[in-house]
XYZ file of C-alpha atoms in Angstrom:
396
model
C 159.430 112.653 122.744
C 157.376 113.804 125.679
C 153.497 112.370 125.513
C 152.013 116.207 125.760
C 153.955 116.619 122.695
C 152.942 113.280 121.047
C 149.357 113.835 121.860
C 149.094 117.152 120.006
C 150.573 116.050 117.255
C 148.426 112.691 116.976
C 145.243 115.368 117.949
C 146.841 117.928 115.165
C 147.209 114.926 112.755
C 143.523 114.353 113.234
C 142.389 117.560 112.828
C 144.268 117.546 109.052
C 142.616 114.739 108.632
C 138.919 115.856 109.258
C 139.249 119.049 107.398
C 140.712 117.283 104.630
C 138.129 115.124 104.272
C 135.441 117.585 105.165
C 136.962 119.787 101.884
C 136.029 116.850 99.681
C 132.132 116.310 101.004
C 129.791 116.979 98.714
C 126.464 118.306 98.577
C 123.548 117.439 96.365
C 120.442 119.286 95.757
C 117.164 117.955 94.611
C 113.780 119.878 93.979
C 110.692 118.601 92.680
C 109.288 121.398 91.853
C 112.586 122.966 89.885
C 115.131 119.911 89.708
C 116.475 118.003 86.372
C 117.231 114.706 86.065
C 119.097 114.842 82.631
C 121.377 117.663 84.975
C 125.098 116.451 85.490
C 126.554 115.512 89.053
C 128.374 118.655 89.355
C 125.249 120.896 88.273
C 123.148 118.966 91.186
C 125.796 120.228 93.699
C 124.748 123.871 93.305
C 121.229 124.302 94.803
C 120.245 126.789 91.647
C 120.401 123.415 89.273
C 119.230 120.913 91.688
C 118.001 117.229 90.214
C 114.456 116.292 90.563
C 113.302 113.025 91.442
C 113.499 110.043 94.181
C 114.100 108.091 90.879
C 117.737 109.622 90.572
C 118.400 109.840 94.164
C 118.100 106.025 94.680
C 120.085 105.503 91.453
C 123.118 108.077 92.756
C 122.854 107.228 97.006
C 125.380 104.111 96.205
C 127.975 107.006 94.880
C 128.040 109.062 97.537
C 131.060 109.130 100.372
C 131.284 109.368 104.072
C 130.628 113.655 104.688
C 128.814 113.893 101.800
C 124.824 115.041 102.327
C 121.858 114.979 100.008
C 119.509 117.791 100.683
C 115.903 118.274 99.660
C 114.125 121.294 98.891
C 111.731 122.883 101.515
C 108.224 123.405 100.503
C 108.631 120.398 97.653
C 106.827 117.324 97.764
C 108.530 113.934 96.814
C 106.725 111.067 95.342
C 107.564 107.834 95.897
C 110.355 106.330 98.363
C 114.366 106.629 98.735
C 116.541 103.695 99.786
C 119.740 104.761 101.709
C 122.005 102.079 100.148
C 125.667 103.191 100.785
C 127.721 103.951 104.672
C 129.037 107.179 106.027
C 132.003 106.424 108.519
C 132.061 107.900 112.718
C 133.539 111.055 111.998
C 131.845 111.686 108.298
C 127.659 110.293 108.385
C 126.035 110.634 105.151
C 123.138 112.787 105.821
C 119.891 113.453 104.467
C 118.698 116.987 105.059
C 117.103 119.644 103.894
C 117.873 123.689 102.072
C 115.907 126.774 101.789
C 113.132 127.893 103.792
C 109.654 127.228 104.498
C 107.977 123.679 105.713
C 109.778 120.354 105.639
C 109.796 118.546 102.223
C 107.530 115.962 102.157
C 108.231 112.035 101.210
C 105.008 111.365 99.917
C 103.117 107.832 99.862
C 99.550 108.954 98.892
C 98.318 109.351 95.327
C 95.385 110.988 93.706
C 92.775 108.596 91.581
C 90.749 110.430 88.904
C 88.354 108.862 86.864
C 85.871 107.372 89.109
C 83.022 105.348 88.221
C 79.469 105.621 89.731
C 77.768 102.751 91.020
C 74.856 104.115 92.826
C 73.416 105.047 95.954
C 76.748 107.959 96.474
C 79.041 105.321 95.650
C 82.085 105.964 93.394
C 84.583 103.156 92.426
C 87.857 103.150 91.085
C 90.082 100.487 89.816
C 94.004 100.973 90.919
C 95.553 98.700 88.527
C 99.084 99.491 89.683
C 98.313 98.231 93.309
C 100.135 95.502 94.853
C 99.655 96.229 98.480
C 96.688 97.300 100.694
C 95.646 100.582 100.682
C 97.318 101.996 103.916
C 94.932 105.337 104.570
C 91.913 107.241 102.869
C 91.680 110.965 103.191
C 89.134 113.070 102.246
C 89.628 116.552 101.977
C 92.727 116.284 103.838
C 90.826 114.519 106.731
C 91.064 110.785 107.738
C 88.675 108.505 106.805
C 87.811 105.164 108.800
C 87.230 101.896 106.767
C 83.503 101.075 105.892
C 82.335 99.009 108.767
C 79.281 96.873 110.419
C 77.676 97.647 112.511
C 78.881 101.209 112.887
C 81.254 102.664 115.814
C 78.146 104.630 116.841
C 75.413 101.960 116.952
C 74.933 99.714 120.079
C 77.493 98.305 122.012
C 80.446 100.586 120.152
C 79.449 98.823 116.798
C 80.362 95.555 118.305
C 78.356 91.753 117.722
C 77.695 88.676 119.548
C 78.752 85.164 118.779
C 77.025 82.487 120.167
C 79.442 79.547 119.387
C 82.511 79.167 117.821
C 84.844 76.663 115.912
C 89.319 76.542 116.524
C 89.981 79.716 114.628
C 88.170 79.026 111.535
C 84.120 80.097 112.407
C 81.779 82.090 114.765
C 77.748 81.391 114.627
C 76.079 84.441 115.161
C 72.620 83.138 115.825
C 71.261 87.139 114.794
C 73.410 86.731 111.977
C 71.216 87.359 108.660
C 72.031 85.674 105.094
C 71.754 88.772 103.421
C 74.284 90.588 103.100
C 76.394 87.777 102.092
C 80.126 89.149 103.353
C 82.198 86.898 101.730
C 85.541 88.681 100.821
C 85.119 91.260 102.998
C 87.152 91.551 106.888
C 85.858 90.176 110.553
C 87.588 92.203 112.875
C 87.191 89.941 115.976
C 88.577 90.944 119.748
C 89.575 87.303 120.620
C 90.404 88.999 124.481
C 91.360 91.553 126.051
C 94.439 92.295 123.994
C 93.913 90.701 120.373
C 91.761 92.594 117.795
C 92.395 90.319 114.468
C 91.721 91.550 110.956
C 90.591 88.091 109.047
C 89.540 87.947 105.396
C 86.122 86.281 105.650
C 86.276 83.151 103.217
C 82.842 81.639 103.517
C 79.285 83.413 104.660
C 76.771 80.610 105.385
C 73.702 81.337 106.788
C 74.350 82.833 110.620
C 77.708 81.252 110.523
C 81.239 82.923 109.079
C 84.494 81.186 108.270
C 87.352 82.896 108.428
C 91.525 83.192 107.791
C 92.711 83.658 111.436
C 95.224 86.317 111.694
C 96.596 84.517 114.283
C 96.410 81.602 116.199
C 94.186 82.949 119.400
C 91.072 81.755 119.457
C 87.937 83.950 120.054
C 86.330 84.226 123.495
C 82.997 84.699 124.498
C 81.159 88.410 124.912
C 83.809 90.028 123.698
C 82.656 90.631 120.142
C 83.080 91.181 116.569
C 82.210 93.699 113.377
C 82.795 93.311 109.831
C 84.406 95.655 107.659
C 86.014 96.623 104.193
C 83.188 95.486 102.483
C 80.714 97.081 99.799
C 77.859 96.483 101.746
C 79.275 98.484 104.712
C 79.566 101.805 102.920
C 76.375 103.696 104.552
C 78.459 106.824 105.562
C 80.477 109.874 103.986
C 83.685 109.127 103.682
C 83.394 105.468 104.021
C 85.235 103.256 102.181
C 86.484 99.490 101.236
C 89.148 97.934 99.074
C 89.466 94.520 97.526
C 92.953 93.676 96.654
C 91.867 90.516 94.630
C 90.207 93.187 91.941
C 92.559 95.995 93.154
C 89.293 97.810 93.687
C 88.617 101.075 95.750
C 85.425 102.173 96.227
C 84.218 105.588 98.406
C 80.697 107.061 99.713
C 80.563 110.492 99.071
C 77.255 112.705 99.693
C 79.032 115.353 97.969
C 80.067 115.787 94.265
C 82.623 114.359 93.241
C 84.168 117.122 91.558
C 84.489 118.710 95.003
C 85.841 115.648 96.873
C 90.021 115.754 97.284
C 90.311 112.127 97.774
C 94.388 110.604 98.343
C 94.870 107.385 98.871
C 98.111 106.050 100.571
C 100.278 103.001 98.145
C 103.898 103.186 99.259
C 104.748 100.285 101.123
C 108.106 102.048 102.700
C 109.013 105.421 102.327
C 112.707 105.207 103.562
C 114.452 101.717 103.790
C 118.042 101.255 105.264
C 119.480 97.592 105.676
C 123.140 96.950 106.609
C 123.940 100.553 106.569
C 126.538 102.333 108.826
C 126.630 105.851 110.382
C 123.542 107.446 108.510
C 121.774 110.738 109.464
C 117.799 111.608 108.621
C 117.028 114.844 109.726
C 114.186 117.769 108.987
C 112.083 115.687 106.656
C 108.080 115.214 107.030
C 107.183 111.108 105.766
C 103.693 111.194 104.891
C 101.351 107.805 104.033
C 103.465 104.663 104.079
C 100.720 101.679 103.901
C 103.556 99.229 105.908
C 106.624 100.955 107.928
C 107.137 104.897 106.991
C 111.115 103.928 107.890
C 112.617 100.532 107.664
C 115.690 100.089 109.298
C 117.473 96.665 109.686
C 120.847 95.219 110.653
C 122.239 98.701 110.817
C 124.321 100.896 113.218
C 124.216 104.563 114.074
C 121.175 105.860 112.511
C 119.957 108.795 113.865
C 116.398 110.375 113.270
C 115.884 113.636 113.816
C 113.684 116.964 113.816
C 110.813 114.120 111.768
C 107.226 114.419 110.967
C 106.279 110.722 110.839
C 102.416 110.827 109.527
C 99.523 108.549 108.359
C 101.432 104.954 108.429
C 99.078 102.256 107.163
C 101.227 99.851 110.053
C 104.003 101.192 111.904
C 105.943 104.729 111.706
C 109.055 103.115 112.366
C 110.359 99.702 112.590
C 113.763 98.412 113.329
C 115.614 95.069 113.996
C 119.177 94.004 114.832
C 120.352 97.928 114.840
C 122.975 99.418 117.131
C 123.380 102.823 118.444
C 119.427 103.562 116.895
C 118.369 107.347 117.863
C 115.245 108.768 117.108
C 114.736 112.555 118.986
C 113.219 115.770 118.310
C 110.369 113.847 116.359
C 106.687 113.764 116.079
C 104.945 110.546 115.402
C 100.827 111.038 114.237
C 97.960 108.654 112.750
C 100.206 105.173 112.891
C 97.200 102.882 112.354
C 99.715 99.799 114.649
C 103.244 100.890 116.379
C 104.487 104.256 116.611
C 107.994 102.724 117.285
C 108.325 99.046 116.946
C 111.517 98.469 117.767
C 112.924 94.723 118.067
C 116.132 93.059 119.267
C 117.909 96.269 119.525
C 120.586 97.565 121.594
C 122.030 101.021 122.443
C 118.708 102.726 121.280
C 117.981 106.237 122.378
C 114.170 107.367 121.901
C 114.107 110.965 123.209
C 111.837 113.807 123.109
C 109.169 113.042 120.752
C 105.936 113.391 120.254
C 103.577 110.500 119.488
C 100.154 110.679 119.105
C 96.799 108.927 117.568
C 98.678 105.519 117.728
C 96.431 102.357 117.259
C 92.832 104.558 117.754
C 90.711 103.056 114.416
C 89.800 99.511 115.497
C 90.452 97.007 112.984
C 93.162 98.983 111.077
C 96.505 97.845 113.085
C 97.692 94.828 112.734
C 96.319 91.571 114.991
C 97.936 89.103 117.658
C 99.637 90.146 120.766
C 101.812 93.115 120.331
C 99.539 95.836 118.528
C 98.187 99.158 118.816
C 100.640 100.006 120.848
C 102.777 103.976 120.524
C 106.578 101.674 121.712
C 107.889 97.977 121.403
C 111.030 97.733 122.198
C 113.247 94.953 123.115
C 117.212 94.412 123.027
C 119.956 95.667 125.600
C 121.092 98.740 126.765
C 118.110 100.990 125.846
C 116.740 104.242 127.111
C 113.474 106.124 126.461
C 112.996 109.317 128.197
C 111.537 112.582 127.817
C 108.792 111.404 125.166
C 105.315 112.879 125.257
C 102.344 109.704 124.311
C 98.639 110.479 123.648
C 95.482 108.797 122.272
C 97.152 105.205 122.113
C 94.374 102.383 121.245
C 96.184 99.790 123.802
C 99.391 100.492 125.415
């Protein structure tokens, strides 16, 4: 047999091959505004009888085959998070997409609280008793709110204080320092140099001196300053706020009625979390208020991200470790309160035409140590970032 005429039938045998598969992929609809749960598998695969919930889509991803795609309704918003949990194969990626028209469905980490509680002075309280994680971002009438801080960003010195003296990583003496406040369970955002901002839970307030839970092991350096934050006693400005996780407390100064206030609050640690996976595609779908990663993606290969709205991550849009062939394109990245793209020990990466922006810009919300604030991390072999557009980054 001549080779011309082996190679088209191996390239016709190939071509059976793909269409018969392609036959057999499936689609699945879901629609949280008109989906079903209690619907059978083949009513979900006609977009008039769609299922509803993230619920059933994390319970049915482990069925689904190489080809087949799970598409979300435009204009719907999703509560809650999806784990991709099964492989598509080279020629077949399972694919997460989108049908019908209008704006991208949203994967939604924020939630609503009702039933406040006054407790004076334009303060209003509100006891999550769900809550196992910190609250990630506050917004108020759709607009972001920074954490209640001393001395504020627009006092002297950019809100910043003075130590005199300080102890390892465990105190600073502020000789200025009253009693009164005492901020004890509160936050001391201290910028040990020139590129470590640490967020430490304040364990002891004694006199002019605080002790402290380093974040890390740097220790502070003089005139370079400190403020205190997520504390009651810091609220002293609309939209203000604190949290303490040990009485999974929230509490918010308004100087408006409440009845008028749209306050969300973000909860959802990860909104989309692969591990392991194979030959996965995430396309055309806005991730809104993760308070860790908005996408997790670890030990995997050939993920590709694209056409994304990545907003309001309480820590890092997107992180990834130990991936192959990791593409992220087409995408824009806004309000990450850490990394945009923290991308570690990674190889054959492609980061390509996205947008980033507002990375890292509210001190003390990012995480501390080296390595923070920053729109890309990226280390591994073989990577290329090119055609990305970067703006308002609070380091690098």
């Amino acid at each position: 047999m001549k080779k011309t005429q082996f190679r088209r039938k191996r390239f016709g045998l190939f071509i059976a091959i793909f269409i018969f598969h392609s036959a057999y992929a499936d689609n699945y609809y879901f629609s949280a505004s008109e989906g079903d749960d209690s619907r059978t598998q083949q009513q979900a695969q006609n977009p008039k009888t769609p299922w509803k919930s993230l619920t059933k889509f994390n319970q049915f991803f482990a069925s689904l085959q190489g080809g087949d795609s799970i598409l979300l309704k435009r204009g719907d918003v999703f509560d809650g998070w999806v784990t991709m949990t099964q492989s598509g194969s080279v020629s077949a990626p399972i694919v997460l997409s989108t049908y019908g028209t209008g704006t991208r469905p949203i994967i939604n980490g924020f939630i609503k609280p009702i039933g406040w509680t006054s407790s004076g002075n334009g303060i209003w309280e509100k006891i999550l008793s769900y809550m196992d994680t910190q609250i990630g971002t506050l917004l108020l009438n759709g607009v972001e709110q920074g954490i209640g801080r001393y001395p504020n960003m627009s006092g002297a010195k950019n809100g910043y204080l003075n130590f005199e003296s300080f102890t390892g990583i465990t105190s600073v003496t502020d000789n200025e320092l009253k009693s009164v406040p005492d901020w004890t369970g509160g936050e001391i955002v201290i910028r040990k140099n020139r590129w470590v901002l640490d967020r430490n839970l304040i364990t002891q307030h004694d006199g002019n001196t605080i002790r402290y839970s380093s974040e890390s092991g740097y220790a502070p350096s003089d005139n370079f300053g400190y403020f205190i934050q997520n504390h009651p006693k810091t609220l002293d400005q609309s939209g203000e706020w604190y949290y303490k996780k040990n009485e999974n407390k929230l509490g918010i100064d308004l100087n408006q009625a409440l009845d008028t206030a749209f306050v969300e609050v973000s909860v959802v640690e990860k909104l989309l979390s692969i591990a392991g996976q194979q030959h996965l595609v995430v396309e055309h779908i806005n991730f809104r208020g993760a308070t860790v990663s908005a996408l997790e993606i670890n030990h995997a290969q050939d993920i590709r991200i694209h056409d994304c709205i990545i907003t309001y991550s309480g820590t890092n849009a997107i992180t990834a470790s130990h991936t192959d062939a990791l593409t992220i394109e087409n995408s824009d990245i806004d309000h990450t309160h850490n990394i945009a793209l923290n991308i570690t020990d990674c190889s054959n990466t492609v980061i390509r035409k996205n947008n980033i922006t507002n990375t890292g810009t509210l001190p003390g919300m990012g995480k501390g140590d080296s390595g923070s604030y920053e729109a890309i991390l990226i280390s591994g072999n073989n990577n290329l970032i090119s055609f990305n557009q970067i703006d308002s980054t609070g380091y690098i």
